[in-house]
Amino acid sequence: MDSIARSRELRSASTDAEQALWQRVRARQLGGYKFRRQVPIAWFIADLVCEEGKLIVELDGSQHQERTEADERRTRQIERHGYRVMRVWNNDVLKNIDGVLEALLAELQRGDGLNPSPPRGPSP
C-alpha cells in the first residue's frame, strides 16, 4: 500500500483523540495556522502537520510507553526534515483539550517567527 492510500486509511480510522483535536485545529481555527492530518513525510505518516510552523503533532496512546526508543528515532528522523515534534497523550486531548491547544499555540508562536494567516474563527 502506498503512503497516500495509507494516509487515507488512517484518516478514516482516526482515534477519538485524533478526531477531537482535528475538529479544533482544522480550518485555521488555532491562531490562524493551517493543519493537515495523516501526512506522509519521508517513510512515516505524521498525525498532524503545520507546514507554516514546521511542527508535527504526534498523538500517543498507552502503547507508546513501551516504544520510547522507537519514538525517539522517529523524532530524530522528523527533525532531519526540518520539523519540530510535539508529542501529546491521547488522554490529555480527551480530558484537557483546551490545555493541549494552548500548548500547541505556544509552541507554534515560539517557532521561527512565521506569521500565519489571520484567524477565521475563535481561538483559545
mmCIF file of C-alpha atoms in Angstrom:
data_model
loop_
_atom_site.group_PDB
_atom_site.id
_atom_site.type_symbol
_atom_site.label_atom_id
_atom_site.label_comp_id
_atom_site.label_asym_id
_atom_site.label_seq_id
_atom_site.Cartn_x
_atom_site.Cartn_y
_atom_site.Cartn_z
ATOM 1 C CA MET A 1 0.000 0.000 0.000
ATOM 2 C CA ASP A 2 1.443 3.393 -0.919
ATOM 3 C CA SER A 3 1.694 6.240 1.588
ATOM 4 C CA ILE A 4 -1.231 8.200 0.146
ATOM 5 C CA ALA A 5 -3.559 5.211 0.396
ATOM 6 C CA ARG A 6 -2.294 4.514 3.908
ATOM 7 C CA SER A 7 -2.930 8.168 4.874
ATOM 8 C CA ARG A 8 -6.498 7.927 3.650
ATOM 9 C CA GLU A 9 -6.994 4.709 5.588
ATOM 10 C CA LEU A 10 -5.661 6.288 8.786
ATOM 11 C CA ARG A 11 -7.879 9.364 8.367
ATOM 12 C CA SER A 12 -10.949 7.168 8.113
ATOM 13 C CA ALA A 13 -9.915 5.166 11.200
ATOM 14 C CA SER A 14 -8.995 8.111 13.447
ATOM 15 C CA THR A 15 -8.991 7.666 17.206
ATOM 16 C CA ASP A 16 -11.341 9.704 19.394
ATOM 17 C CA ALA A 17 -8.402 11.914 20.421
ATOM 18 C CA GLU A 18 -7.357 12.495 16.793
ATOM 19 C CA GLN A 19 -10.908 13.414 15.833
ATOM 20 C CA ALA A 20 -11.345 15.757 18.790
ATOM 21 C CA LEU A 21 -8.067 17.588 18.170
ATOM 22 C CA TRP A 22 -8.639 17.755 14.412
ATOM 23 C CA GLN A 23 -12.043 19.382 14.942
ATOM 24 C CA ARG A 24 -10.352 22.132 16.972
ATOM 25 C CA VAL A 25 -7.370 22.855 14.677
ATOM 26 C CA ARG A 26 -8.859 22.368 11.193
ATOM 27 C CA ALA A 27 -9.766 25.351 9.004
ATOM 28 C CA ARG A 28 -7.184 27.614 10.679
ATOM 29 C CA GLN A 29 -9.095 27.696 13.974
ATOM 30 C CA LEU A 30 -5.933 27.688 16.083
ATOM 31 C CA GLY A 31 -4.267 31.071 15.782
ATOM 32 C CA GLY A 32 -4.677 31.098 12.006
ATOM 33 C CA TYR A 33 -2.316 28.158 11.491
ATOM 34 C CA LYS A 34 -3.220 25.569 8.873
ATOM 35 C CA PHE A 35 -3.018 21.913 9.878
ATOM 36 C CA ARG A 36 -3.230 18.784 7.763
ATOM 37 C CA ARG A 37 -3.764 15.299 9.143
ATOM 38 C CA GLN A 38 -2.178 11.941 8.375
ATOM 39 C CA VAL A 39 0.503 13.444 6.138
ATOM 40 C CA PRO A 40 3.215 11.280 4.552
ATOM 41 C CA ILE A 41 6.670 12.631 5.384
ATOM 42 C CA ALA A 42 9.629 10.536 4.293
ATOM 43 C CA TRP A 43 8.921 6.951 5.392
ATOM 44 C CA PHE A 44 6.244 7.655 8.017
ATOM 45 C CA ILE A 45 2.843 9.289 8.325
ATOM 46 C CA ALA A 46 2.528 12.201 10.736
ATOM 47 C CA ASP A 47 -0.697 12.573 12.722
ATOM 48 C CA LEU A 48 -0.967 16.365 12.318
ATOM 49 C CA VAL A 49 1.307 18.748 10.429
ATOM 50 C CA CYS A 50 1.502 22.522 10.424
ATOM 51 C CA GLU A 51 3.737 23.420 7.479
ATOM 52 C CA GLU A 52 3.765 27.135 8.356
ATOM 53 C CA GLY A 53 5.109 26.445 11.822
ATOM 54 C CA LYS A 54 7.221 23.423 10.783
ATOM 55 C CA LEU A 55 5.529 21.480 13.578
ATOM 56 C CA ILE A 56 4.380 17.888 13.661
ATOM 57 C CA VAL A 57 1.969 16.800 16.379
ATOM 58 C CA GLU A 58 2.106 13.119 17.264
ATOM 59 C CA LEU A 59 -0.792 11.776 19.319
ATOM 60 C CA ASP A 60 0.340 8.933 21.532
ATOM 61 C CA GLY A 61 -1.693 6.258 23.277
ATOM 62 C CA SER A 62 -0.597 3.931 26.053
ATOM 63 C CA GLN A 63 1.297 1.679 23.611
ATOM 64 C CA HIS A 64 3.912 4.440 23.301
ATOM 65 C CA GLN A 65 5.010 3.970 26.915
ATOM 66 C CA GLU A 66 6.924 0.894 25.780
ATOM 67 C CA ARG A 67 8.039 2.361 22.445
ATOM 68 C CA THR A 68 10.093 5.308 23.686
ATOM 69 C CA GLU A 69 13.241 4.294 21.806
ATOM 70 C CA ALA A 70 11.365 3.863 18.508
ATOM 71 C CA ASP A 71 9.564 7.170 19.074
ATOM 72 C CA GLU A 72 12.888 8.925 19.720
ATOM 73 C CA ARG A 73 14.328 7.532 16.458
ATOM 74 C CA ARG A 74 11.228 8.694 14.616
ATOM 75 C CA THR A 75 11.513 12.156 16.169
ATOM 76 C CA ARG A 76 15.157 12.431 15.059
ATOM 77 C CA GLN A 77 14.156 11.482 11.505
ATOM 78 C CA ILE A 78 11.386 14.083 11.509
ATOM 79 C CA GLU A 79 13.775 16.757 12.786
ATOM 80 C CA ARG A 80 16.170 15.951 9.912
ATOM 81 C CA HIS A 81 13.369 17.061 7.582
ATOM 82 C CA GLY A 82 13.234 20.462 9.308
ATOM 83 C CA TYR A 83 10.254 19.901 11.607
ATOM 84 C CA ARG A 84 9.822 20.129 15.339
ATOM 85 C CA VAL A 85 7.847 17.375 17.043
ATOM 86 C CA MET A 86 5.310 17.804 19.814
ATOM 87 C CA ARG A 87 4.062 14.590 21.388
ATOM 88 C CA VAL A 88 0.659 14.709 23.048
ATOM 89 C CA TRP A 89 -1.003 11.939 25.030
ATOM 90 C CA ASN A 90 -4.446 10.922 23.783
ATOM 91 C CA ASN A 91 -5.702 11.113 27.354
ATOM 92 C CA ASP A 92 -4.608 14.772 27.602
ATOM 93 C CA VAL A 93 -6.563 15.618 24.442
ATOM 94 C CA LEU A 94 -9.673 13.880 25.752
ATOM 95 C CA LYS A 95 -9.515 15.342 29.276
ATOM 96 C CA ASN A 96 -7.881 18.743 28.743
ATOM 97 C CA ILE A 97 -8.160 19.765 25.105
ATOM 98 C CA ASP A 98 -8.025 23.480 25.928
ATOM 99 C CA GLY A 99 -4.684 22.979 27.691
ATOM 100 C CA VAL A 100 -3.372 21.000 24.710
ATOM 101 C CA LEU A 101 -4.486 23.751 22.324
ATOM 102 C CA GLU A 102 -2.775 26.405 24.445
ATOM 103 C CA ALA A 103 0.453 24.365 24.439
ATOM 104 C CA LEU A 104 0.227 23.853 20.661
ATOM 105 C CA LEU A 105 -0.316 27.542 20.018
ATOM 106 C CA ALA A 106 2.580 28.468 22.329
ATOM 107 C CA GLU A 107 4.861 26.017 20.500
ATOM 108 C CA LEU A 108 3.841 27.430 17.127
ATOM 109 C CA GLN A 109 4.392 31.001 18.274
ATOM 110 C CA ARG A 110 7.740 30.037 19.790
ATOM 111 C CA GLY A 111 8.821 28.655 16.397
ATOM 112 C CA ASP A 112 10.750 30.566 13.832
ATOM 113 C CA GLY A 113 8.657 33.725 13.832
ATOM 114 C CA LEU A 114 6.455 32.907 10.844
ATOM 115 C CA ASN A 115 3.257 34.884 10.723
ATOM 116 C CA PRO A 116 0.249 32.698 9.969
ATOM 117 C CA SER A 117 -2.799 33.867 8.075
ATOM 118 C CA PRO A 118 -5.269 35.777 10.233
ATOM 119 C CA PRO A 119 -7.609 33.542 12.210
ATOM 120 C CA ARG A 120 -11.010 32.888 10.686
ATOM 121 C CA GLY A 121 -12.725 31.719 13.818
ATOM 122 C CA PRO A 122 -12.384 31.628 17.587
ATOM 123 C CA SER A 123 -9.053 30.623 19.040
ATOM 124 C CA PRO A 124 -8.229 29.624 22.603
#
